[in-house]
Amino acid sequence: MKITEILKSSRPVFSFEFFPPKTEKGMTRLFETIGEFKRLKPGYVSVTYGAGGGTRSRTIEIVKRARREIGLETMAHLTCVGHSKQEIKDILDELENSGIENVIALRGDPPKGETCFTPHSDGFRYASELTAFIRDSYSFCIAVAGYPEGHIESPDKETDWNHLRQKVIAGANLIITQLFFDNRDFFAFERRMREKGVTIPIIPGIMPITNYNQIVRFTQTCGAKIPERLTRDLEAVRKNPKAVRQYGIEHATWQCKELIAHGAPGIHFYTLNKSNATKEIVENLRG
């Protein structure tokens, strides 16, 4: 089922993102984790796409198996990095032939060790070009990424949000946002996109804080900020992992409650392939 149809059938829709492990042992553990998440009755799950090529085939394997063996609707990430148009077409053909109905079209990050994105000589330069190609040739439900605080490479928010509008014009069906920790950033982003004429669903992306140093690294990489109050509270308990984790669960629960009350059609959780924190948050929201 397409995500747009899932969003029509029930609200709010909870979805979970995973990344492909590099080893067979990691794959075994991942499918155990996905099985645990199935008990939370997600609307769909998504699987990221490796920039270096090593895990790309695993992305396709995971979305196919999660749908076939576990019975979950899935969304495959697809990036422009290192791919010709024909290679992109071959991947889309395989997904379509496997019954996958949802993809998220991304430009993608540069491979490890590279500082800037370099398109394939016969590939796509932007996510908007990839989106238009998919829309013209296939019937997938297409998600695209949105950045409430602006993309780290963009000179300002308005420039980035205009690029997002172009992805919508190219044929996107929904927007899933980058992680953020201050709901005011999401509300301002959503309001501005509506002013720009964007009417498709915008789904907030939430990453529960379970490790202080880890979340600091993530925010430095993606350009999201940790609000001053949150930083102060986390600094006070940073040497107590259990306290950090509990604080992160409580903050994410509060974020989700406010976002849902505001009208968010669902929440997309960045799980880091772990179930416990996200499970507690979903149970808090449903309880």
Short mmCIF file of C-alpha atoms in Angstrom, two decimals:
data_model
loop_
_atom_site.label_atom_id
_atom_site.label_comp_id
_atom_site.label_asym_id
_atom_site.label_seq_id
_atom_site.Cartn_x
_atom_site.Cartn_y
_atom_site.Cartn_z
CA MET A 1 0.00 0.00 0.00
CA LYS A 2 1.18 3.50 -0.76
CA ILE A 3 2.02 5.73 2.19
CA THR A 4 -0.46 8.35 1.00
CA GLU A 5 -3.22 5.74 1.31
CA ILE A 6 -1.96 4.65 4.73
CA LEU A 7 -2.14 8.27 5.90
CA LYS A 8 -5.76 8.43 4.78
CA SER A 9 -6.75 5.26 6.60
CA SER A 10 -5.49 6.11 10.08
CA ARG A 11 -3.95 8.94 12.08
CA PRO A 12 -1.41 9.35 13.49
CA VAL A 13 0.81 6.95 11.52
CA PHE A 14 4.04 5.86 13.19
CA SER A 15 6.92 4.77 10.95
CA PHE A 16 10.46 3.62 11.66
CA GLU A 17 13.74 4.03 9.82
CA PHE A 18 16.57 1.48 9.74
CA PHE A 19 19.98 1.34 8.10
CA PRO A 20 21.56 -1.69 6.40
CA PRO A 21 24.17 -3.49 8.56
CA LYS A 22 27.52 -4.37 7.00
CA THR A 23 27.62 -8.01 8.18
CA GLU A 24 25.39 -11.07 8.03
CA LYS A 25 25.30 -11.15 11.83
CA GLY A 26 24.09 -7.56 11.77
CA MET A 27 21.41 -8.49 9.25
CA THR A 28 20.16 -11.28 11.51
CA ARG A 29 19.94 -8.88 14.44
CA LEU A 30 18.23 -6.23 12.31
CA PHE A 31 15.43 -8.60 11.31
CA GLU A 32 14.96 -9.54 14.94
CA THR A 33 14.61 -5.82 15.69
CA ILE A 34 12.19 -5.26 12.80
CA GLY A 35 10.14 -8.17 14.13
CA GLU A 36 10.00 -6.43 17.51
CA PHE A 37 8.83 -3.24 15.82
CA LYS A 38 6.05 -5.09 14.04
CA ARG A 39 4.29 -5.42 17.39
CA LEU A 40 4.00 -1.62 17.41
CA LYS A 41 1.90 -1.85 14.22
CA PRO A 42 3.83 0.71 12.15
CA GLY A 43 2.28 2.20 9.06
CA TYR A 44 5.52 1.47 7.21
CA VAL A 45 9.27 1.14 7.70
CA SER A 46 12.06 2.70 5.65
CA VAL A 47 15.61 1.61 4.92
CA THR A 48 18.48 4.00 4.18
CA TYR A 49 20.93 3.76 1.32
CA GLY A 50 24.71 3.62 1.63
CA ALA A 51 26.72 6.33 -0.09
CA GLY A 52 29.76 4.14 -0.61
CA GLY A 53 27.99 1.30 -2.40
CA GLY A 54 28.70 -1.44 0.13
CA THR A 55 25.20 -1.55 1.63
CA ARG A 56 23.12 -0.55 -1.39
CA SER A 57 22.13 -4.08 -2.33
CA ARG A 58 21.22 -4.73 1.31
CA THR A 59 18.72 -1.85 1.19
CA ILE A 60 16.80 -3.60 -1.56
CA GLU A 61 17.11 -6.96 0.19
CA ILE A 62 15.80 -5.56 3.48
CA VAL A 63 12.75 -3.79 2.02
CA LYS A 64 11.85 -6.89 0.02
CA ARG A 65 12.25 -9.26 2.97
CA ALA A 66 10.52 -6.96 5.46
CA ARG A 67 7.51 -6.87 3.16
CA ARG A 68 7.56 -10.54 2.17
CA GLU A 69 8.60 -12.24 5.41
CA ILE A 70 7.41 -9.84 8.13
CA GLY A 71 4.40 -8.35 6.38
CA LEU A 72 5.28 -4.67 6.72
CA GLU A 73 4.82 -1.93 4.17
CA THR A 74 8.23 -0.58 3.22
CA MET A 75 9.89 2.46 1.71
CA ALA A 76 13.29 2.25 0.02
CA HIS A 77 15.73 5.15 0.10
CA LEU A 78 17.27 5.98 -3.28
CA THR A 79 20.06 8.50 -3.90
CA CYS A 80 21.75 10.03 -6.91
CA VAL A 81 25.25 9.32 -5.55
CA GLY A 82 27.43 7.35 -7.95
CA HIS A 83 24.56 6.16 -10.15
CA SER A 84 23.88 6.59 -13.84
CA LYS A 85 20.30 7.05 -14.96
CA GLN A 86 20.26 3.48 -16.28
CA GLU A 87 21.42 2.13 -12.91
CA ILE A 88 18.68 4.11 -11.18
CA LYS A 89 16.17 2.66 -13.63
CA ASP A 90 17.40 -0.89 -12.97
CA ILE A 91 16.96 -0.38 -9.20
CA LEU A 92 13.48 1.06 -9.64
CA ASP A 93 12.52 -1.82 -11.92
CA GLU A 94 13.64 -4.33 -9.29
CA LEU A 95 11.70 -2.54 -6.56
CA GLU A 96 8.59 -2.32 -8.72
CA ASN A 97 8.81 -5.99 -9.70
CA SER A 98 9.11 -6.90 -6.01
CA GLY A 99 5.88 -5.10 -5.13
CA ILE A 100 7.51 -2.15 -3.35
CA GLU A 101 5.27 0.89 -3.77
CA ASN A 102 7.16 3.60 -1.85
CA VAL A 103 10.52 5.30 -2.35
CA ILE A 104 12.17 8.39 -0.92
CA ALA A 105 14.14 10.31 -3.53
CA LEU A 106 17.31 11.92 -2.20
CA ARG A 107 20.35 13.58 -3.67
CA GLY A 108 22.44 11.80 -1.04
CA ASP A 109 25.55 12.69 0.95
CA PRO A 110 29.03 12.52 -0.58
CA PRO A 111 30.85 9.22 0.01
CA LYS A 112 33.05 9.04 3.10
CA GLY A 113 36.23 11.02 2.60
CA GLU A 114 34.69 13.41 0.08
CA THR A 115 33.60 16.91 1.03
CA CYS A 116 31.17 17.73 -1.77
CA PHE A 117 28.64 15.98 -3.94
CA THR A 118 29.78 15.15 -7.47
CA PRO A 119 27.06 13.82 -9.79
CA HIS A 120 27.64 10.85 -12.05
CA SER A 121 28.47 11.97 -15.60
CA ASP A 122 25.20 10.40 -16.76
CA GLY A 123 23.29 10.79 -13.53
CA PHE A 124 21.13 13.26 -11.65
CA ARG A 125 22.38 16.41 -9.96
CA TYR A 126 19.45 17.06 -7.64
CA ALA A 127 16.72 15.20 -5.80
CA SER A 128 14.20 17.17 -7.87
CA GLU A 129 15.61 15.61 -11.06
CA LEU A 130 15.45 12.13 -9.54
CA THR A 131 11.89 12.79 -8.36
CA ALA A 132 10.80 13.93 -11.82
CA PHE A 133 12.37 10.84 -13.41
CA ILE A 134 10.53 8.51 -11.04
CA ARG A 135 7.23 10.35 -11.48
CA ASP A 136 7.48 10.28 -15.28
CA SER A 137 8.23 6.55 -15.51
CA TYR A 138 6.70 4.83 -12.47
CA SER A 139 3.70 4.84 -10.14
CA PHE A 140 5.61 4.85 -6.83
CA CYS A 141 4.51 6.98 -3.93
CA ILE A 142 7.47 9.39 -3.69
CA ALA A 143 8.67 10.94 -0.45
CA VAL A 144 11.30 13.69 -0.31
CA ALA A 145 13.34 15.13 2.55
CA GLY A 146 12.60 18.46 4.22
CA TYR A 147 14.83 20.42 6.57
CA PRO A 148 13.05 22.52 9.22
CA GLU A 149 16.32 24.28 10.04
CA GLY A 150 17.56 24.40 6.46
CA HIS A 151 19.99 22.05 4.72
CA ILE A 152 23.54 22.34 6.03
CA GLU A 153 24.83 23.17 2.52
CA SER A 154 22.19 25.82 1.81
CA PRO A 155 23.03 29.52 2.32
CA ASP A 156 19.72 30.12 4.12
CA LYS A 157 16.38 28.52 4.93
CA GLU A 158 14.43 30.25 2.18
CA THR A 159 16.79 28.98 -0.50
CA ASP A 160 16.54 25.45 0.84
CA TRP A 161 12.77 25.59 1.19
CA ASN A 162 12.46 26.85 -2.39
CA HIS A 163 14.45 23.80 -3.48
CA LEU A 164 12.02 21.63 -1.53
CA ARG A 165 9.12 23.28 -3.33
CA GLN A 166 10.77 22.30 -6.62
CA LYS A 167 10.87 18.67 -5.46
CA VAL A 168 7.15 18.88 -4.76
CA ILE A 169 6.49 20.39 -8.19
CA ALA A 170 8.57 17.57 -9.70
CA GLY A 171 6.10 15.03 -8.32
CA ALA A 172 6.66 14.32 -4.63
CA ASN A 173 3.69 12.93 -2.68
CA LEU A 174 4.88 13.63 0.86
CA ILE A 175 7.70 15.24 2.83
CA ILE A 176 9.58 13.58 5.70
CA THR A 177 11.73 15.95 7.72
CA GLN A 178 15.22 15.75 9.07
CA LEU A 179 15.45 15.32 12.85
CA PHE A 180 14.88 18.39 15.04
CA PHE A 181 14.52 19.01 18.76
CA ASP A 182 12.58 22.27 18.90
CA ASN A 183 9.01 21.99 17.61
CA ARG A 184 8.94 25.71 16.88
CA ASP A 185 11.37 25.03 14.03
CA PHE A 186 8.96 22.50 12.54
CA PHE A 187 5.93 24.76 12.93
CA ALA A 188 7.73 27.67 11.23
CA PHE A 189 8.92 25.38 8.42
CA GLU A 190 5.46 23.88 7.88
CA ARG A 191 3.79 27.29 7.89
CA ARG A 192 6.25 28.65 5.32
CA MET A 193 5.84 25.65 3.02
CA ARG A 194 2.06 26.08 3.13
CA GLU A 195 2.54 29.76 2.23
CA LYS A 196 4.55 28.57 -0.77
CA GLY A 197 1.58 26.52 -1.93
CA VAL A 198 2.77 23.10 -0.77
CA THR A 199 -0.26 21.02 0.23
CA ILE A 200 1.16 17.47 0.47
CA PRO A 201 1.57 15.80 3.92
CA ILE A 202 4.60 16.87 5.96
CA ILE A 203 5.73 14.21 8.43
CA PRO A 204 8.08 15.24 11.25
CA GLY A 205 11.17 13.10 11.83
CA ILE A 206 12.14 12.42 15.44
CA MET A 207 15.34 10.89 16.83
CA PRO A 208 15.17 9.97 20.53
CA ILE A 209 18.26 11.08 22.44
CA THR A 210 19.83 8.00 24.03
CA ASN A 211 23.51 8.95 24.00
CA TYR A 212 24.76 12.49 24.61
CA ASN A 213 27.99 12.37 22.60
CA GLN A 214 26.29 10.54 19.75
CA ILE A 215 23.54 13.12 19.36
CA VAL A 216 26.08 15.96 19.40
CA ARG A 217 27.90 14.28 16.49
CA PHE A 218 24.66 13.79 14.57
CA THR A 219 23.60 17.39 14.91
CA GLN A 220 27.01 18.64 13.79
CA THR A 221 26.74 16.46 10.69
CA CYS A 222 23.18 17.31 9.66
CA GLY A 223 23.00 20.94 10.80
CA ALA A 224 20.23 20.50 13.38
CA LYS A 225 20.65 22.35 16.64
CA ILE A 226 20.13 21.27 20.23
CA PRO A 227 18.17 24.02 22.03
CA GLU A 228 19.93 25.78 24.89
CA ARG A 229 17.61 24.36 27.54
CA LEU A 230 18.08 20.85 26.20
CA THR A 231 21.85 21.28 26.13
CA ARG A 232 21.85 22.53 29.71
CA ASP A 233 19.71 19.64 30.95
CA LEU A 234 21.78 17.04 29.10
CA GLU A 235 25.07 18.50 30.30
CA ALA A 236 23.83 18.07 33.86
CA VAL A 237 23.32 14.30 33.41
CA ARG A 238 25.78 13.46 30.62
CA LYS A 239 27.83 11.15 32.88
CA ASN A 240 24.72 9.12 33.72
CA PRO A 241 23.70 7.16 30.60
CA LYS A 242 20.42 5.99 32.13
CA ALA A 243 19.45 9.55 33.00
CA VAL A 244 20.34 10.76 29.49
CA ARG A 245 18.23 8.02 27.96
CA GLN A 246 15.25 8.72 30.22
CA TYR A 247 15.46 12.44 29.55
CA GLY A 248 15.62 11.75 25.80
CA ILE A 249 12.52 9.55 25.93
CA GLU A 250 10.58 12.14 27.90
CA HIS A 251 11.60 14.96 25.56
CA ALA A 252 10.73 12.97 22.42
CA THR A 253 7.39 11.94 23.92
CA TRP A 254 6.58 15.58 24.63
CA GLN A 255 7.65 16.57 21.10
CA CYS A 256 5.43 13.93 19.52
CA LYS A 257 2.40 14.77 21.65
CA GLU A 258 2.62 18.44 20.69
CA LEU A 259 3.21 17.66 17.01
CA ILE A 260 0.22 15.29 16.87
CA ALA A 261 -1.98 17.79 18.69
CA HIS A 262 -0.88 20.36 16.11
CA GLY A 263 -2.13 18.06 13.35
CA ALA A 264 0.92 16.12 12.21
CA PRO A 265 -0.30 13.13 10.14
CA GLY A 266 2.32 10.88 11.68
CA ILE A 267 5.78 10.62 13.21
CA HIS A 268 8.82 9.11 11.48
CA PHE A 269 11.28 7.73 14.04
CA TYR A 270 15.00 7.47 13.35
CA THR A 271 15.67 4.29 15.33
CA LEU A 272 19.40 3.66 14.75
CA ASN A 273 18.36 -0.01 14.51
CA LYS A 274 17.39 -0.13 18.19
CA SER A 275 13.89 -0.71 19.49
CA ASN A 276 13.68 0.05 23.20
CA ALA A 277 13.62 3.85 23.34
CA THR A 278 11.28 4.22 20.36
CA LYS A 279 9.06 1.46 21.73
CA GLU A 280 8.69 3.33 25.03
CA ILE A 281 7.83 6.57 23.23
CA VAL A 282 5.16 4.93 21.05
CA GLU A 283 3.68 3.18 24.09
CA ASN A 284 3.63 6.53 25.92
CA LEU A 285 1.76 8.11 23.01
CA ARG A 286 -0.75 5.27 22.71
CA GLY A 287 -1.19 4.89 26.44
#
